[in-house]
Coordinates of C-alpha atoms in Angstrom, one line a residue:
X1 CA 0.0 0.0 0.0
X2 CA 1.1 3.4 -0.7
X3 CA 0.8 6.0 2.1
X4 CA 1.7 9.7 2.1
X5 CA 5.0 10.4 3.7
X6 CA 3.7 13.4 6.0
X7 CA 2.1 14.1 9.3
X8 CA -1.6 14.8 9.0
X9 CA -1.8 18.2 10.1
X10 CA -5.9 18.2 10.5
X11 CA -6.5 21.1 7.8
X12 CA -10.1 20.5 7.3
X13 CA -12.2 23.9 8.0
X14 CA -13.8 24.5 10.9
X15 CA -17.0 25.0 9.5
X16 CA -20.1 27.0 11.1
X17 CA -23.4 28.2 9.9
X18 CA -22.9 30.6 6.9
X19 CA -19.2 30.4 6.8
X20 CA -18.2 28.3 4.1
X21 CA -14.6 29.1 3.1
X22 CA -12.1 28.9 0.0
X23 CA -10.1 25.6 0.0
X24 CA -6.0 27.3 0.4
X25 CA -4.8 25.5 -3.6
X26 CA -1.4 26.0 -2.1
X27 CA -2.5 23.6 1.0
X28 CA -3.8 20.6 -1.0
X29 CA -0.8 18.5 -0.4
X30 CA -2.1 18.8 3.3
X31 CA -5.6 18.4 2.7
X32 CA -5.2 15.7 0.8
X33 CA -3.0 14.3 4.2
X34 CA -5.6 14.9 6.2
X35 CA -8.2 13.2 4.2
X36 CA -6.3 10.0 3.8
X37 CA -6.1 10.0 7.5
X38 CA -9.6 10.3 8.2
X39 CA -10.9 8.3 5.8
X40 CA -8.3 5.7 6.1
X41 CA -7.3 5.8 2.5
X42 CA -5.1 2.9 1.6
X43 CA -3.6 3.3 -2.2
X44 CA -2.3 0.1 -4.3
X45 CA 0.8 2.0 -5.8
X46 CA 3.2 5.8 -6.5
X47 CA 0.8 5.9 -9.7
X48 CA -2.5 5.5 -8.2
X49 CA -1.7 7.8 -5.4
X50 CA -0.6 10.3 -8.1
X51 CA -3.9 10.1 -9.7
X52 CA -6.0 10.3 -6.8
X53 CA -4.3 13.3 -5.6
X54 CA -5.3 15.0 -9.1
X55 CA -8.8 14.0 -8.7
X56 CA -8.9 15.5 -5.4
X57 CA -7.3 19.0 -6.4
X58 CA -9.7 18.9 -9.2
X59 CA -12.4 18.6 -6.7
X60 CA -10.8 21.2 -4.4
X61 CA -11.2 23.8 -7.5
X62 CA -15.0 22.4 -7.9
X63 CA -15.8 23.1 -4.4
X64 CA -14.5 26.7 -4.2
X65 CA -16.4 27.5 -7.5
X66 CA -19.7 25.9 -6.1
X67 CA -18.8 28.1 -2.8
X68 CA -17.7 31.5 -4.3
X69 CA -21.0 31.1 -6.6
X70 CA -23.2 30.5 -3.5
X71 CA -25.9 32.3 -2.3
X72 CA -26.7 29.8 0.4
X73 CA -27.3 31.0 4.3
X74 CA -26.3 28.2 5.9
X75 CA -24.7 25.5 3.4
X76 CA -22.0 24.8 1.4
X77 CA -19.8 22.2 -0.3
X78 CA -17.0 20.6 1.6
X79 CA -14.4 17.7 1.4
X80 CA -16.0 14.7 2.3
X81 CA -15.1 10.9 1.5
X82 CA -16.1 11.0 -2.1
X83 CA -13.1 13.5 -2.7
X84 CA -10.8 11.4 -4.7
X85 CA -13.3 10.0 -6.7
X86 CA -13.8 11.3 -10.4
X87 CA -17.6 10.3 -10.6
X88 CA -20.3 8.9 -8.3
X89 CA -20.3 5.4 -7.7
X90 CA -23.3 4.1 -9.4
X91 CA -25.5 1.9 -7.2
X92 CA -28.8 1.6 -8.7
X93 CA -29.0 -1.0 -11.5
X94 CA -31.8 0.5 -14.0
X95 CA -31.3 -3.2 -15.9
X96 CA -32.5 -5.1 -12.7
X97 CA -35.9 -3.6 -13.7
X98 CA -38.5 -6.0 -15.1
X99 CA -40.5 -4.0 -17.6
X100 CA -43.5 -6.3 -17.5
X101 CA -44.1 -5.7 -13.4
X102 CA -47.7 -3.8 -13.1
X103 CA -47.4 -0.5 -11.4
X104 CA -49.7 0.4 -8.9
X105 CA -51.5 3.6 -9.6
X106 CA -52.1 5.9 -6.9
X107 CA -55.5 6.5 -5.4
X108 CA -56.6 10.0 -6.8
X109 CA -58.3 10.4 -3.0
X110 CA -54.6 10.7 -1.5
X111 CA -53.5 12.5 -5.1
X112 CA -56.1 15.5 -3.9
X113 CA -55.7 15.6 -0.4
X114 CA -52.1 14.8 -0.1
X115 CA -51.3 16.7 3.4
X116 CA -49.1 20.3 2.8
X117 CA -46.0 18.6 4.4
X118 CA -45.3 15.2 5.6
X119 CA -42.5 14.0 7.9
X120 CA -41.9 10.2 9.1
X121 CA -38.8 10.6 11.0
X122 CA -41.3 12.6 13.5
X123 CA -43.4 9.7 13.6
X124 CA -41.0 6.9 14.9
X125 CA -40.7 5.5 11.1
X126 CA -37.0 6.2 10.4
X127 CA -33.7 4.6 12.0
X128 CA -30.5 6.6 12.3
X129 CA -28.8 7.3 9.2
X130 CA -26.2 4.8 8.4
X131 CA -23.3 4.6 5.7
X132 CA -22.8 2.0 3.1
X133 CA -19.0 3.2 2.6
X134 CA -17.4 2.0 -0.2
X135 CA -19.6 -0.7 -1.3
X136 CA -22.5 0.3 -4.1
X137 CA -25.5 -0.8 -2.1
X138 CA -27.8 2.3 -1.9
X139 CA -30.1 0.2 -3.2
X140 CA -30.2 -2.3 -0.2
X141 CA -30.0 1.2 2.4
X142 CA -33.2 2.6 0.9
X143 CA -35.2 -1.2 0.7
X144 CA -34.3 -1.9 4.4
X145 CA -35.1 1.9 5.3
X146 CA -38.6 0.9 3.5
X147 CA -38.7 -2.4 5.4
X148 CA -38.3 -0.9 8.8
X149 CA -41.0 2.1 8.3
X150 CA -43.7 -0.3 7.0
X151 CA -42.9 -2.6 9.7
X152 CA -43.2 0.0 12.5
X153 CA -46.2 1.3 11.2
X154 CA -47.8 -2.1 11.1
X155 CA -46.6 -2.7 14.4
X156 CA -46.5 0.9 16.6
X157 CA -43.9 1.1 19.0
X158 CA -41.4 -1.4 17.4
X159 CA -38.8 0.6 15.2
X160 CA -36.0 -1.6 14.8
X161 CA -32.6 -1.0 12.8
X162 CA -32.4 -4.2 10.3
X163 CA -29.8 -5.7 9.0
X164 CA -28.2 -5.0 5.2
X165 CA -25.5 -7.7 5.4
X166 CA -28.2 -10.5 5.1
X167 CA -29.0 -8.7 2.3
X168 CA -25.5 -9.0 0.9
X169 CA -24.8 -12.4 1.9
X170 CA -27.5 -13.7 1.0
X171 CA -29.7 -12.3 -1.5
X172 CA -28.1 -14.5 -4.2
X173 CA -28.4 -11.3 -6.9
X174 CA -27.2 -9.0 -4.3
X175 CA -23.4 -7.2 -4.8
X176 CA -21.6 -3.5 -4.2
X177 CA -22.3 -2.9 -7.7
X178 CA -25.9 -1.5 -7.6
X179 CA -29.1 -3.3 -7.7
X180 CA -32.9 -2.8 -7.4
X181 CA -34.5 -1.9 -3.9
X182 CA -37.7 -3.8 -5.0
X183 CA -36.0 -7.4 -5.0
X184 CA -34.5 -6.7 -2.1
X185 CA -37.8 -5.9 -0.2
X186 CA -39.3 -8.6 -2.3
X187 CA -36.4 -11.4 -0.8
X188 CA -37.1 -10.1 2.7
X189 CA -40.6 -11.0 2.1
X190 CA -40.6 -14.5 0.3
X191 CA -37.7 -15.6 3.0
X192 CA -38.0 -15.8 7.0
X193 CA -37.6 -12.3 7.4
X194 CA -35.1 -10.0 8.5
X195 CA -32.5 -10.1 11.0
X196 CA -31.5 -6.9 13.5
X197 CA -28.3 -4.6 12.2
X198 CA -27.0 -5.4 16.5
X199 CA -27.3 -9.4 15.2
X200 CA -26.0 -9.2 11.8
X201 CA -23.7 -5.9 11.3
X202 CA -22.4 -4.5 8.1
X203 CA -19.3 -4.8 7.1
X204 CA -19.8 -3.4 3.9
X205 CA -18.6 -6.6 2.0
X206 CA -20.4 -9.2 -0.4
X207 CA -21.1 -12.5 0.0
X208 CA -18.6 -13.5 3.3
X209 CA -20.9 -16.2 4.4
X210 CA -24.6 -16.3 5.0
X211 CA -24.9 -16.3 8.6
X212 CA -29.0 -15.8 8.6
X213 CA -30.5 -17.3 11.7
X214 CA -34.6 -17.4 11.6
X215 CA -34.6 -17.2 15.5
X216 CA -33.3 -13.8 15.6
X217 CA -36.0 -11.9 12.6
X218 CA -37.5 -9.2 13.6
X219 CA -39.2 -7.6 10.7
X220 CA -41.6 -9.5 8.5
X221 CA -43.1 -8.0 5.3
X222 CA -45.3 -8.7 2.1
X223 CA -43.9 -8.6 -1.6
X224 CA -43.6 -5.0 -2.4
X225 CA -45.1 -2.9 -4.8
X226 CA -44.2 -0.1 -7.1
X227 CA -46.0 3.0 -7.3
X228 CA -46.1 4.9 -10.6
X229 CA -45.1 8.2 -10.0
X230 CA -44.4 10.5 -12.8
X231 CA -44.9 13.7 -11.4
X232 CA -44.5 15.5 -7.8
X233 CA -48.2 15.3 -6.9
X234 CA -48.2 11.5 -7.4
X235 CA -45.4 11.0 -5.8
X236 CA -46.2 13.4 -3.0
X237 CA -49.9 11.2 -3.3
X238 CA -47.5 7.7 -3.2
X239 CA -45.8 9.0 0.2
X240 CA -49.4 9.8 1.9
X241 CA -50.9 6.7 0.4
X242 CA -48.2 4.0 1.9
X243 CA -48.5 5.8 5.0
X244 CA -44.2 5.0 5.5
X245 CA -41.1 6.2 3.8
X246 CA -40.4 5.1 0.4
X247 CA -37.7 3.6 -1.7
X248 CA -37.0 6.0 -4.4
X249 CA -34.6 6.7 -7.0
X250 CA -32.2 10.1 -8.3
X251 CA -29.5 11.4 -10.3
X252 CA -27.1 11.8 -7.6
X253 CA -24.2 14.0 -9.4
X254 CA -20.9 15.2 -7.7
X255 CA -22.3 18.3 -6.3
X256 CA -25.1 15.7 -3.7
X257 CA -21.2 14.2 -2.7
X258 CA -19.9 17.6 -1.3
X259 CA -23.0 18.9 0.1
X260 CA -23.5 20.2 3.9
X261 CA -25.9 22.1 5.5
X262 CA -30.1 22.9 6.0
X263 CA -30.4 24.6 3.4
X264 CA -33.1 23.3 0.5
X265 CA -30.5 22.1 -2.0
X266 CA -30.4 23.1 -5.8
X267 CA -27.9 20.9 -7.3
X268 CA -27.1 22.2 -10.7
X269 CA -25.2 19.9 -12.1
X270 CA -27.9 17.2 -12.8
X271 CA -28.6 16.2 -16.9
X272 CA -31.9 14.5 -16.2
X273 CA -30.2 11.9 -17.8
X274 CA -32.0 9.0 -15.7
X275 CA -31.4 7.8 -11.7
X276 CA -27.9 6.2 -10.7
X277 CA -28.6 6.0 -6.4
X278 CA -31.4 5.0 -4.2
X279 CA -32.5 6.6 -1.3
X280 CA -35.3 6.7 1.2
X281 CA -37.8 9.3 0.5
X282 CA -39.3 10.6 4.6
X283 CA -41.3 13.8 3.6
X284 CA -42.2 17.0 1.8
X285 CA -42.4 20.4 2.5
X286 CA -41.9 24.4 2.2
X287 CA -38.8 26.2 3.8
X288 CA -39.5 29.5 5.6
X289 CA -39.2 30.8 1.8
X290 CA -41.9 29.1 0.5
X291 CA -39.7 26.6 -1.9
X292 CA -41.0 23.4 -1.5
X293 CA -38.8 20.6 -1.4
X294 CA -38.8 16.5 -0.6
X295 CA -36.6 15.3 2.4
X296 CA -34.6 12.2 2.0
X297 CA -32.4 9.6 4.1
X298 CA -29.2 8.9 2.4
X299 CA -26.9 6.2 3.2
X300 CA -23.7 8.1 3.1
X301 CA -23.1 8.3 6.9
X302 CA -23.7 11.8 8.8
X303 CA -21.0 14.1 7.4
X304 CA -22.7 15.0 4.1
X305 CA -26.0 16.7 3.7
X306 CA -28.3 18.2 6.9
X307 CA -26.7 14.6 9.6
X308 CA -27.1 12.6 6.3
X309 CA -30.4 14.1 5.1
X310 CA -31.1 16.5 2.5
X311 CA -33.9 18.6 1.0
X312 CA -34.0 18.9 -2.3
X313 CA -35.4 21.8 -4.1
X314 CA -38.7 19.9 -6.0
X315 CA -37.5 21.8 -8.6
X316 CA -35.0 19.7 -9.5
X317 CA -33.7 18.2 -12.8
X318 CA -32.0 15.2 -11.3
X319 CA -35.2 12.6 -12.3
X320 CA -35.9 12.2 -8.1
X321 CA -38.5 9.5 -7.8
X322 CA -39.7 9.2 -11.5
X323 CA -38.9 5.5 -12.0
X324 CA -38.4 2.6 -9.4
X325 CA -40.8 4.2 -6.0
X326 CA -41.4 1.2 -4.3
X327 CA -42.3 -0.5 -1.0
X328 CA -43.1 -3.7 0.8
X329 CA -46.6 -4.1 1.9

């Protein structure tokens, strides 16, 4: 392994509301120190170092534009662990979709009287936020996120944290290189269940050994379904209608992988090209401004977005929760 040859010297800003500062160019040997050290960076060779290091200056320079250019209050872009990485890493599998599934139309009653602003994680439907590191499985974060809501709200007062390493061990279709949230719920509900995240911890790699032990479930569910949600009101209708968070899908683009603060977010960077990351869709609603925006769980731990959850401006072009909305029943 190839380590940098210098004492980390802990440059990261000390960042507070409304102060979000120029990255020093001069300093990015230092930075980049510091970031190896925190996020325990371990490099195969001199050349792969040397291109990671580029990457990350590139993304220093990305970050300062996005920050000179901002007109945010209380939010900014920072370095965070995606900072040596030239492009997202892809963990929803659009292919894993099977064309000829029904979709379940949303009730017009819930379409109409969809409530001005929902939020679940007020309503003892959400877990902590939680961090699928270097492995591509957003897709099994949002399903289990799904799992755990629906089975709390079928069974009031018995949130529990679930487990995505069965997932990975034992979902035979199931790797860190994307998937689809829906056969994930739908495994989970055509097995014995699913284990706790305290009895069956992630450790963020594939297939060690399935180690699933039916004595220890405790969530059941029934196969899921998938909503079709083409526009904000149906999806907004969707979220009322399943009465839990949903598994949905976006075009999660470099600037989503830099992003911190409360602030309603505005990525501008997104192509509407189609989704590439799952996430767990908890609410709606309008900031003291008036924008409206959807609130979501991601699984990127708690140092990106609001503690790991962002509100996105629902004027967005980054395809959020156009194609794949699903959940167990």
């Amino acid at each position: 392994m190839y380590y940098l040859n210098v004492l980390p010297l802990f440059l990261f800003f000390s960042l507070t509301l409304g102060s979000y500062p120029q990255y020093d160019l001069e300093k990015a040997h230092e930075y980049f120190a510091d970031f190896i050290k925190k996020y325990e960076r371990k490099y195969e060779s001199a050349e792969e170092f040397r291109m990671r290091f580029e990457i990350f200056k590139k993304t220093l320079v990305q970050i300062n534009e996005w920050n000179a250019n901002s007109d945010y209050e209380n939010s900014g872009f920072i370095i965070t662990q995606f900072a040596d990485l030239e492009n997202v890493p892809p963990c929803f599998d659009p292919s894993q979709m099977n064309n000829t599934m029904p979709l379940t139309e949303v009730k017009r009653e819930f379409i109409v009287n969809a409530p001005d602003e929902i939020d679940y994680t007020t309503q003892g439907l959400v877990t902590e936020v939680k961090d699928q590191n270097p492995c591509g499985s957003c897709y099994i974060f949002a399903a289990i996120g799904n799992i755990e809501g629906v089975h709390a709200k079928q069974n009031p007062g018995q949130l529990v944290s679930l487990s995505e390493q069965q997932i990975l061990d034992c979902m035979s279709e199931a790797t860190c290189h994307g998937g689809y949230s829906l056969n994930v719920i739908n495994y989970v509900a055509s097995s014995q269940g699913c284990m706790s995240e305290a009895d069956y911890p992630y450790i963020e790699k594939t297939k060690t050994s399935c180690r699933f032990d039916a004595k220890k479930v405790k969530a059941k569910v029934n196969p899921a379904q998938t909503f079709n949600t083409p526009d904000d009101e149906s999806l907004k209708g969707a979220l009322s209608q399943n009465g839990a968070p949903l598994a949905v899908t976006v075009e999660a683009t470099d600037s989503f992988t830099r992003w911190q603060g409360a602030d309603v977010f505005t990525p501008k960077d997104c192509t509407g090209g189609g989704a590439n990351h799952a996430v767990l869709l908890v609410g709606y609603g309008k900031d003291a401004n008036g924008v409206s925006y959807w609130k979501f769980k991601n699984s990127w731990g708690t140092g990106v977005g609001d503690g790991g959850y962002y509100k996105l401006n629902m004027q967005n072009n980054c395809s959020f929760g156009r194609v794949a909305t699903c959940s167990a029943t």
